Structure formats: C-alpha cells, structure tokens
XYZ file of C-alpha atoms in Angstrom:
599
model
C -2.193 31.199 24.378
C 0.630 31.845 26.847
C 3.730 31.974 24.664
C 6.510 31.781 27.227
C 7.869 28.391 26.064
C 7.909 26.254 22.865
C 6.152 23.451 24.705
C 3.296 25.738 25.691
C 2.930 27.039 22.138
C 2.905 23.571 20.576
C 0.460 22.162 23.133
C -1.986 25.050 22.656
C -1.789 24.844 18.854
C -2.534 21.097 19.080
C -5.499 21.670 21.370
C -6.829 24.375 19.021
C -6.473 22.000 16.064
C -8.696 19.451 17.737
C -11.242 22.074 18.815
C -11.744 23.337 15.259
C -12.316 19.737 14.164
C -9.131 19.058 12.264
C -8.525 15.416 11.509
C -8.267 12.971 8.748
C -6.115 14.355 6.012
C -4.612 17.045 8.211
C -3.795 14.528 10.896
C -4.862 16.253 14.148
C -5.316 13.044 16.098
C -4.242 14.093 19.638
C -1.388 11.552 19.661
C 1.507 13.618 18.304
C 1.270 17.224 19.649
C 3.864 18.510 17.233
C 2.049 17.027 14.233
C -1.238 18.463 15.480
C 0.322 21.923 15.888
C 1.672 21.778 12.328
C -1.788 20.762 11.162
C -3.261 23.916 12.719
C -0.743 26.190 10.983
C -1.469 24.491 7.649
C -5.191 24.964 8.217
C -4.705 28.688 9.061
C -2.830 29.036 5.775
C -5.614 27.388 3.712
C -8.909 28.330 5.380
C -11.234 31.074 4.184
C -12.603 31.534 7.687
C -11.466 34.565 9.713
C -9.185 33.875 12.632
C -7.213 35.609 15.393
C -4.224 34.178 17.285
C -3.015 35.964 20.418
C 0.502 35.050 21.576
C 0.611 36.392 25.114
C 3.890 37.311 26.850
C 6.567 36.209 24.389
C 9.697 35.853 26.515
C 12.090 34.645 23.806
C 11.735 35.068 20.013
C 13.478 31.728 19.549
C 10.446 30.012 21.073
C 8.477 30.978 17.959
C 10.998 29.812 15.369
C 8.849 27.878 12.896
C 5.684 28.548 14.876
C 4.558 32.013 13.751
C 1.024 31.885 12.267
C 0.968 32.558 8.506
C 0.294 35.953 6.968
C -3.216 35.835 5.521
C -5.846 38.454 4.541
C -8.427 36.618 6.660
C -6.245 36.166 9.727
C -4.410 38.271 12.251
C -1.779 37.579 14.904
C -1.220 39.725 17.983
C 1.823 39.089 20.195
C 2.404 40.800 23.524
C 5.896 41.022 24.980
C 8.116 43.047 27.232
C 11.059 42.371 24.948
C 12.871 44.997 22.896
C 14.337 42.434 20.509
C 15.192 42.929 16.858
C 14.300 39.262 16.240
C 10.640 40.150 16.729
C 10.656 42.560 13.794
C 10.364 41.775 10.105
C 8.288 39.161 8.255
C 5.358 41.564 7.885
C 5.253 42.142 11.644
C 4.659 45.638 12.998
C 5.718 46.746 16.462
C 3.205 48.881 18.395
C 4.704 50.356 21.576
C 2.292 50.491 24.505
C 3.568 53.194 26.839
C 2.247 55.036 29.829
C -0.767 57.292 30.065
C -0.594 61.053 29.902
C -1.354 62.910 33.168
C -4.797 63.815 31.813
C -5.540 60.180 30.927
C -4.395 59.012 34.352
C -6.618 61.519 36.124
C -9.594 60.673 33.914
C -9.166 56.978 34.683
C -8.888 57.544 38.443
C -11.910 59.832 38.412
C -13.980 57.179 36.650
C -12.842 54.328 38.916
C -12.740 56.055 42.288
C -15.713 58.402 42.324
C -15.912 60.006 45.792
C -12.527 58.542 46.762
C -10.818 60.886 44.295
C -9.140 63.830 46.063
C -6.532 66.520 45.400
C -3.701 63.972 45.683
C -4.769 62.096 42.542
C -2.202 63.788 40.298
C 0.577 63.159 42.825
C -0.416 59.498 43.011
C -0.375 59.153 39.222
C 3.090 60.754 39.134
C 4.354 58.403 41.845
C 3.157 55.378 39.863
C 4.718 56.697 36.675
C 1.338 56.800 34.887
C 1.618 53.051 34.296
C -1.897 51.789 33.417
C -1.469 48.404 35.110
C -0.223 50.024 38.304
C -2.992 52.617 38.363
C -5.577 49.882 37.795
C -4.291 47.791 40.689
C -3.943 50.815 42.956
C -7.515 51.854 42.155
C -8.758 48.352 42.983
C -6.951 48.494 46.332
C -8.445 51.896 47.144
C -11.980 50.794 46.231
C -11.667 47.611 48.280
C -10.260 49.458 51.302
C -12.323 52.635 50.809
C -9.206 54.779 50.851
C -8.653 58.092 49.107
C -5.745 58.856 46.800
C -4.014 60.746 49.611
C -4.366 57.839 52.043
C -3.038 55.341 49.504
C -0.155 57.660 48.576
C 0.814 57.882 52.248
C 1.014 54.091 52.329
C 3.039 54.022 49.112
C 5.520 56.712 50.162
C 5.736 55.662 53.796
C 8.010 52.714 53.098
C 6.325 50.590 55.746
C 4.575 48.282 53.261
C 6.064 46.283 50.431
C 5.013 46.988 46.878
C 3.592 43.473 46.487
C 1.171 44.192 49.351
C -0.067 47.372 47.685
C -0.303 46.073 44.128
C 0.556 42.737 42.439
C 2.198 44.696 39.628
C 5.346 44.617 41.724
C 5.611 40.910 41.018
C 4.408 41.280 37.414
C 7.125 43.791 36.552
C 9.845 41.303 37.478
C 8.371 38.231 35.759
C 10.926 38.505 32.955
C 13.891 38.921 35.298
C 14.497 35.192 35.717
C 14.486 34.685 31.945
C 16.858 37.632 31.543
C 19.149 36.237 34.237
C 19.414 32.935 32.349
C 20.168 34.648 29.033
C 23.679 35.588 27.944
C 25.584 37.070 29.715
C 24.139 34.623 32.234
C 23.823 35.601 35.867
C 24.282 39.356 35.404
C 20.731 40.611 34.857
C 19.644 40.339 38.498
C 22.641 42.140 40.105
C 22.698 44.737 37.300
C 19.019 45.573 37.787
C 19.528 45.722 41.546
C 22.226 48.370 41.117
C 20.214 50.363 38.552
C 17.206 50.334 40.882
C 19.043 52.511 43.414
C 19.658 55.295 40.895
C 17.407 58.013 39.492
C 14.530 56.526 37.440
C 14.868 59.516 35.103
C 18.263 58.201 34.028
C 21.946 57.904 34.831
C 25.094 58.172 32.643
C 26.039 55.152 30.571
C 29.708 55.600 31.526
C 28.840 54.429 35.039
C 28.755 50.822 33.766
C 32.409 51.000 32.732
C 33.629 52.023 36.189
C 35.785 49.779 38.354
C 33.123 50.035 41.040
C 30.457 48.445 38.819
C 32.660 45.803 37.205
C 34.028 44.891 40.628
C 30.516 44.606 42.062
C 29.324 42.416 39.169
C 32.478 40.289 39.446
C 31.782 39.633 43.118
C 28.160 38.749 42.363
C 29.078 36.381 39.547
C 32.184 34.907 41.176
C 34.337 35.578 38.125
C 35.859 38.628 36.413
C 33.429 40.936 34.621
C 34.854 43.631 32.353
C 33.219 46.807 31.053
C 32.073 45.108 27.845
C 30.169 42.403 29.761
C 28.698 45.037 32.059
C 27.377 46.944 29.040
C 25.961 43.716 27.608
C 24.150 43.191 30.909
C 22.505 46.600 30.474
C 21.511 45.734 26.909
C 20.074 42.462 28.195
C 17.934 44.353 30.712
C 16.839 46.640 27.884
C 15.932 43.636 25.723
C 13.677 42.330 28.482
C 12.171 45.806 29.055
C 13.512 46.013 32.601
C 15.418 49.200 31.749
C 15.544 51.563 28.806
C 19.004 52.071 27.334
C 19.905 54.597 24.661
C 23.351 55.798 23.631
C 21.763 58.898 22.093
C 21.405 60.498 25.534
C 24.776 59.949 27.195
C 23.987 61.590 30.534
C 20.621 59.828 30.978
C 21.552 56.744 29.016
C 19.937 54.182 31.343
C 16.431 54.646 32.748
C 14.310 52.353 34.882
C 10.633 52.801 35.715
C 10.141 53.797 39.355
C 7.895 50.815 40.039
C 10.344 48.367 38.480
C 13.089 49.959 40.580
C 11.126 49.629 43.793
C 10.171 46.016 43.058
C 13.817 45.219 42.296
C 15.076 46.900 45.487
C 12.582 44.990 47.600
C 13.911 41.728 46.153
C 17.511 42.523 47.189
C 18.551 40.403 50.161
C 21.823 42.237 50.925
C 21.237 45.921 50.127
C 24.365 47.480 51.670
C 26.888 46.173 49.070
C 24.548 47.182 46.220
C 23.950 50.696 47.527
C 27.615 51.318 48.274
C 28.639 49.991 44.834
C 26.252 52.483 43.222
C 27.724 55.252 45.381
C 31.291 54.206 44.519
C 30.423 54.289 40.814
C 28.892 57.777 40.971
C 31.926 59.032 42.876
C 34.211 57.498 40.250
C 32.583 59.464 37.396
C 32.261 62.704 39.374
C 33.873 65.563 37.398
C 36.940 67.332 38.746
C 35.529 70.767 37.972
C 32.033 70.413 39.416
C 31.317 74.094 39.979
C 29.424 74.616 36.718
C 25.640 74.264 36.748
C 25.471 71.972 33.718
C 22.872 69.347 32.849
C 25.468 66.661 33.544
C 26.057 68.006 37.060
C 22.300 68.180 37.656
C 21.905 64.524 36.592
C 24.644 63.426 38.986
C 23.059 65.380 41.838
C 19.627 63.877 41.113
C 21.170 60.406 41.168
C 22.799 61.101 44.531
C 19.450 62.276 45.903
C 17.657 59.189 44.534
C 20.346 56.871 45.886
C 20.292 58.454 49.343
C 16.491 58.287 49.454
C 16.443 54.635 48.351
C 19.402 53.423 50.414
C 18.842 55.522 53.517
C 20.990 54.273 56.363
C 22.712 51.684 54.145
C 25.071 54.454 52.967
C 26.086 54.910 56.608
C 27.468 51.409 57.111
C 29.885 51.736 58.851
C 29.978 55.518 58.351
C 28.904 58.129 55.831
C 29.882 57.392 52.231
C 32.258 59.919 50.660
C 29.783 60.508 47.816
C 27.348 62.240 50.178
C 30.008 64.727 51.236
C 31.318 65.205 47.687
C 27.821 66.012 46.425
C 27.295 68.542 49.216
C 30.612 70.291 48.591
C 29.758 70.393 44.894
C 26.518 72.241 45.673
C 28.492 74.770 47.712
C 31.012 75.285 44.905
C 28.203 75.769 42.396
C 26.639 78.436 44.670
C 23.380 76.451 44.779
C 22.607 77.776 48.239
C 19.082 76.462 48.833
C 19.937 72.982 47.590
C 23.151 72.983 49.652
C 21.263 73.905 52.827
C 18.725 71.106 52.282
C 21.483 68.582 51.574
C 23.618 69.443 54.585
C 20.647 69.675 56.954
C 19.717 66.115 56.026
C 23.317 64.930 56.265
C 23.885 66.572 59.651
C 20.680 65.073 61.083
C 21.466 61.607 59.752
C 25.090 61.761 60.912
C 23.988 62.722 64.421
C 21.631 59.734 64.507
C 23.933 57.200 62.841
C 27.423 57.948 64.180
C 26.914 60.367 67.087
C 27.909 63.994 67.762
C 31.637 63.332 68.271
C 32.246 61.337 65.076
C 34.268 63.079 62.398
C 31.464 62.718 59.849
C 29.060 64.530 62.172
C 31.503 67.353 62.905
C 32.235 67.690 59.190
C 28.545 67.714 58.225
C 27.715 70.361 60.840
C 30.548 72.631 59.702
C 29.456 72.301 56.071
C 25.872 73.012 57.126
C 27.076 76.214 58.768
C 28.966 77.108 55.585
C 25.792 76.526 53.559
C 23.853 78.763 55.961
C 26.533 81.433 55.639
C 26.500 81.339 51.832
C 22.708 81.533 51.898
C 22.928 84.708 54.001
C 21.790 82.964 57.190
C 24.857 83.995 59.170
C 23.011 84.207 62.493
C 22.259 80.479 62.194
C 25.774 79.617 61.029
C 27.735 81.210 63.875
C 26.274 79.161 66.795
C 26.910 75.926 64.889
C 30.498 76.923 64.109
C 31.132 77.958 67.701
C 29.899 74.570 68.897
C 31.951 72.725 66.258
C 35.036 74.674 67.334
C 34.407 73.870 70.989
C 33.953 70.181 70.156
C 37.161 70.056 68.109
C 39.136 71.835 70.808
C 37.858 69.293 73.348
C 38.324 66.218 71.132
C 41.486 67.087 69.191
C 43.216 69.833 71.176
C 43.782 73.556 70.677
C 46.532 73.187 68.072
C 45.099 70.365 65.942
C 44.857 71.226 62.249
C 41.100 70.578 62.210
C 40.647 72.873 65.205
C 42.569 75.607 63.422
C 40.448 75.061 60.289
C 37.295 75.476 62.377
C 38.659 78.776 63.726
C 39.263 79.995 60.170
C 35.745 79.124 59.076
C 34.273 80.803 62.154
C 36.342 83.900 61.339
C 34.719 84.002 57.881
C 31.298 83.969 59.510
C 32.350 86.738 61.908
C 33.486 88.821 58.955
C 30.155 88.262 57.186
C 28.365 89.379 60.372
C 30.602 92.503 60.379
C 32.320 91.362 63.568
C 35.622 92.338 61.974
C 37.698 92.604 65.138
C 36.629 89.096 66.183
C 37.507 87.766 62.726
C 40.970 89.388 62.738
C 41.716 88.128 66.246
C 40.872 84.540 65.312
C 42.931 84.625 62.117
C 45.935 86.200 63.814
C 45.860 83.318 66.277
C 45.554 80.748 63.493
C 48.445 82.241 61.500
C 50.694 82.323 64.564
C 49.804 78.732 65.487
C 50.407 77.440 61.966
C 53.819 79.117 61.778
C 54.798 77.835 65.220
C 53.658 74.267 64.563
C 54.417 73.838 60.860
C 57.041 76.432 60.025
C 56.874 79.636 57.946
C 56.926 77.932 54.526
C 54.312 75.240 55.080
C 51.376 75.601 52.626
C 48.921 75.668 55.528
C 50.851 78.529 57.108
C 50.778 80.445 53.840
C 46.995 79.890 53.610
C 46.557 81.223 57.134
C 48.586 84.342 56.317
C 46.599 84.891 53.101
C 43.330 84.642 55.044
C 44.662 87.132 57.569
C 45.729 89.508 54.787
C 42.210 89.358 53.324
C 40.761 89.972 56.788
C 42.956 93.048 57.254
C 41.662 94.379 53.952
C 38.039 93.746 54.951
C 38.633 95.547 58.233
C 39.964 98.608 56.408
C 43.581 97.967 57.452
C 44.722 98.289 53.842
C 48.423 98.989 54.437
C 48.765 95.882 56.656
C 46.855 93.855 54.081
C 49.191 94.898 51.258
C 52.341 94.228 53.325
C 51.173 90.752 54.286
C 49.890 89.899 50.787
C 53.234 90.914 49.254
C 55.018 88.612 51.691
C 52.580 85.749 51.014
C 52.930 86.144 47.249
C 56.719 86.160 47.402
C 56.746 83.095 49.663
C 54.306 81.176 47.465
C 56.269 81.936 44.306
C 59.407 80.665 46.073
C 57.811 77.591 47.681
C 55.038 76.593 45.282
C 55.935 78.214 41.982
C 54.377 81.105 40.043
C 51.422 79.173 38.554
C 50.311 77.149 41.575
C 46.593 77.824 42.315
C 47.474 79.195 45.762
C 50.029 81.556 44.214
C 47.420 82.719 41.723
C 44.977 83.369 44.584
C 47.570 85.413 46.443
C 48.200 87.504 43.335
C 44.442 88.109 43.028
C 44.238 89.142 46.676
C 47.137 91.552 46.329
C 45.590 93.147 43.243
C 42.372 93.705 45.237
C 44.375 95.292 48.049
C 46.150 97.580 45.573
C 42.787 98.579 44.194
C 41.468 99.369 47.694
C 44.509 101.591 48.236
C 43.854 103.427 44.966
C 46.973 101.959 43.333
C 45.079 101.115 40.135
C 48.089 101.263 37.814
C 49.700 98.484 39.880
C 46.460 96.543 40.355
C 45.547 96.210 36.653
C 48.649 94.385 35.290
C 48.732 92.172 38.370
C 45.079 91.173 37.903
C 45.551 90.650 34.137
C 48.346 88.189 34.902
C 46.161 86.557 37.544
C 43.297 86.034 35.098
C 45.606 84.475 32.502
C 46.852 82.039 35.179
C 43.323 81.320 36.438
C 42.166 80.475 32.934
C 45.042 77.994 32.678
C 44.692 76.496 36.163
C 40.954 76.714 36.893
C 39.421 77.237 33.462
C 37.792 80.233 31.836
C 34.359 79.335 33.226
C 35.353 78.875 36.867
C 33.436 81.244 39.208
C 36.723 82.560 40.638
C 37.971 83.406 37.131
C 34.705 85.175 36.362
C 34.940 87.180 39.592
C 38.464 88.273 38.715
C 37.328 89.383 35.271
C 34.488 91.360 36.855
C 36.999 93.031 39.199
C 39.270 93.836 36.264
C 36.320 95.494 34.505
C 35.854 97.687 37.608
C 39.580 98.560 37.589
C 39.399 99.487 33.892
C 36.491 101.786 34.671
C 38.342 103.466 37.517
C 41.312 103.986 35.166
C 39.046 105.756 32.664
C 39.004 102.832 30.205
C 35.201 102.762 30.072
C 34.752 101.063 26.690
C 37.018 98.173 27.755
C 35.269 97.899 31.112
C 31.813 97.616 29.533
C 32.975 95.078 26.937
C 34.597 92.916 29.617
C 31.653 93.080 32.042
C 29.228 92.299 29.207
C 31.158 89.059 28.569
C 31.115 88.240 32.288
C 27.329 88.647 32.372
C 26.959 86.403 29.294
C 29.180 83.717 30.836
C 27.481 83.851 34.230
C 24.059 83.482 32.621
C 25.320 80.423 30.786
C 27.114 78.829 33.734
C 25.253 79.969 36.853
C 21.874 80.801 35.355
C 20.127 84.152 34.813
C 18.707 84.345 38.346
C 21.898 83.640 40.290
C 22.806 86.564 42.613
C 26.239 87.004 40.989
C 24.641 87.126 37.533
C 22.058 89.680 38.598
C 24.644 91.854 40.364
C 26.910 91.977 37.309
C 23.940 92.647 35.010
C 22.751 95.515 37.217
C 26.182 97.150 37.191
C 26.477 96.676 33.441
C 23.168 98.489 32.909
C 24.280 101.291 35.264
C 27.621 101.686 33.508
C 26.020 101.813 30.071
C 23.492 104.411 31.210
C 26.214 106.496 32.852
C 28.362 106.408 29.717
C 25.399 107.502 27.619
C 24.851 110.426 30.003
C 28.560 111.146 30.230
C 28.844 110.562 33.963
C 28.754 107.854 36.590
C 30.376 106.374 39.653
C 33.664 104.892 38.569
C 34.109 103.089 41.882
C 30.932 100.999 41.507
C 31.702 97.394 42.523
C 31.398 94.634 39.945
C-alpha cells in the first residue's frame, strides 16, 4: 500500500480485509472502513497463515499511529521511507539504510544494461549521478531508448541546456517529500532552506553558515517574518528528517550535505535564483576566516563551496556586478600560495567580468590585475607584464595619472619588472610612485610610507644596498612615530631593514632586529603565517652566517616542519627550506659549507 496518509492506509487495510474474506465475527462488511481496517489487524494478529505487508513511502510516522501491523512469527512488515525520524525506530522495528552503489557496482550495472552503448565515460557518468541506483536506472533507460552512449548522455547532463526532469524522472521523485517537509514545523522554511543548500558543495558545507545574518535574513524575507538562528537550524534538521539533506554535528566543516541530484532538482525549481545565490555568497563571506593563508581542511571546504556556488549560479553572482565573495576567494588563494588554483580562478573571473560588466568596469580591471599577480606568483611573468601594462594604461586613461588606483597599478607592475630582472624599470616606477604619494598625500600618510618601503626593497634588489638601508631606516622611524612600534606595517619595515643589514654584512645588527620582528609577527600575524615563517627562515640563515650553526639548524628544522604542516610537503617554499636544511646538516657533518646559503 501507499502509506503517505492515514486515509490511504485505512482504505487499503479495509480493502485487504475484504479480499481475504473477513466478515461475520470480525466485521469486515465494507460499510465502515475504519472498522474493516481494525478487523484486518486483528486477523493478522490471530492467523497462522504467513503474510507480508509493505508500507510504501511513509511520509509521516504519525500516519501510522495505531496502524502498525502486529509483530508475529508468521508475518513481516516492510516500510520504505525517505525519513530520518526517531519515531520510526523501536517496537521491534529495525532500520536498514539503503545507500548508493559503489563505483564497481555502478559500472557493473551500466555494463549489463547498456551493452555496446557503454564507453569510457561510464565511470564519469556514475560519479556525476552520485552512484544513486534510481538515477542510474533512469539514465540507462534514456540511453537505451535514444541509443546514446554514456559520453553522449553525460554531455547532455553537464551541458545545462536540458532540465533534469527531461533527462530522468528521478528529478521529480527526489523532491516528492519537499511539500510535506514545507508543511511541517517550522512551516514554510524547508523549500527556501533547500534552495539555498542546493547552491553549495554537495560534499558539505559548515553548519555555522546557518547561524549567519545572511541566512537568517534570507529566510526571514522568504517567510515574511523574523527567523533566528535556532529556527534556521531547525529547518536544516527538518530537511534531514525528510532525507533532503544529511546533517551531522560530528563533522563541523562539512556538517550539511545534499546529494548532487537533489541539489540540481531543487535549483531547477527555484523561480528567482539571484536572491538565493547571493544569499549563499553573503553567508560564505560572513564565515570567511580573517587569517585565510593557511592550507587547512576548513579553508579547502570554503574554497570548494565557492567553486560549487559559482558553477551553479553562474551569471547570477554578477547581478548587478561581481559578488565580493568571488574576489575574496581569489585573494585567499594568492595568500595561500596556491598558484595553479589562483590562476584558474582569476582566469575565469577575468573572462566573466569582461563579458558581464565590460573592460572599463572596476571589477574587470581588478580581476585582470589579480590575474596578472597570479601569473607572476606562478612564475609566468612574461604573461603578467602585458596585462599589467594594459591595466595601468586603462587606469591612467579612466582615473588619471595621480589616482591612487593608478599608483597601485604602477607598484604592481614594478614588482613584475623586478621579477623579470628589469631592475632599472622597477626602480624608476617606484621612485615615481613614492614622489607622487608624498606630493599628493603628505610625507606621513600610510600610503606614502608603503611607497617608500617598496622603493627601499627595490633598491636592495637592485644592489643599491646603502640607499636601501638609508630609506628603510627613515621608513621605520616614521612608522614607529606615526603608526606605533607593533603596527603590521612597522613590523614589515623592521623586517626589511634587517634584510638590508644582512645584505650589507651587518649581521650583528640584523640578528637582534629580526628577532624583535619575529616576536612582533607572531603577535600580529600569528606563528603560522607565511611571512612569520619566512622571517624565521631568514633568521636561521643569519645565525649560520654568525657561526651559530646548531641554532640555525634547529630553527630551520622547525620552519620545515611548520611549512609541511601549513603549506604541504610539495610547496616550493617547503621544498626550498628542506633542501637547505639537508645541505646545512651535511656541511656541518663534514665540517664545512657555504654560510651564505639562502633560506
């Protein structure tokens, strides 16, 4: 029987009572359905005959209150449901989860069903459908009927030109329980909550997202009344109860998961996608960590959710212009030194910005400059410089020669020139920027001090060590006076000056200055920040040059350990430090070595 309502259950029991010939004393007369249904249950309790009752698609445990078949050695009851509801447990009932197939099972099934239509895209198709048996069965039927291979069907599925319901009825089936969930308490929240979850990574997103102002505000607008974090969490639990999402507090960073097919079906039922997509983006931005440079699992989950959201929402995150989350995620990849991922992200953003807002929009200029920065960090300087030159020309034309964004573009281009060993060009640009900042903003403005610090670093890179030290000393004194001794910019200036002292061979002055810098960096940036780790690596090199070899090896060994933990064992900075550590240890064993080896 279909068990989605009490009326359906009672009517089917009554019909079954008449079909097995109940009557007379048991009273199955076909006049009173309720009395006939009770007569069937009494008969199931007393009969010696074997019986099986199948309760198909239980949508609410309350529908079965008083109507569960009895527990008997000769009888068995099987109930199917999408619900994860504690009310279904107990009373000698045993829950049997029916999950997805393994990849091997999926491939075996497709091979049996498809025959010659099976091709090398079968595994990719099974992955795309989440190894859901119902979905694979309906997809296989479609392919057989249309004589299409796995690759051809997958192109349809991934192309986005056809709705899920046209490719497989499972799209409708997956959402059958949504209406019931939307009527359940808290009423009216299941549909908008599932819509928002459907735009995020099916592999999971953090549970804390549902306590953000972005989510509660979105749900409040959908419901027309205030929704707090507690009601938002109850909405997630409701979706879990109806098997529309999986929610577990045990895994905080992937607390809420939704099957990819359920997500796609839910997205295709959204009539106004822009507010949903932008609410999801606002929520991710709200929980974005301040220190996002570390390559942690939490950071990876956030990045995967941004990628899933951008893929699902597409141009909806560009209404009316690019959402800040897209730029935050890209800058985070740059800070984490994830060069390949950063290049891919900014290439996509630059292309989409050009198409959506045009070449002169700020978002497009910003995306192109960040793309050039990603190219530069990935060692693709020859590709970065033409982009930066064009961005600079555009900013000069649109904003003027002295606009702050134009001056910023000059500074970034100077960094690329330095990386390309065009040192004179880099120095010339930075001298112009420093002079313009001082003229426009005054000698003590933080932007002026940044420009001078960049110029001091450029002098050092160009081998003009004396000029670098003089300028760094002035910058450090000014920053201590204007910003204070522990401001991050002051700390950076102290680090730069210590490097300049080291380049000049003034190691006894460089070491205490860098030790103070590291103590400040650990307070301001954190012990695991890449800049802090770089300073500690430099201090190890200074110790070595001062003849303090045991201290240098101990310190560099800790840097290598920390970089492996934070950046990963294959990151270029990790490998470089590990190589030098091995060289230093070998040299100490042999009683010799190059004490000026970089860290």
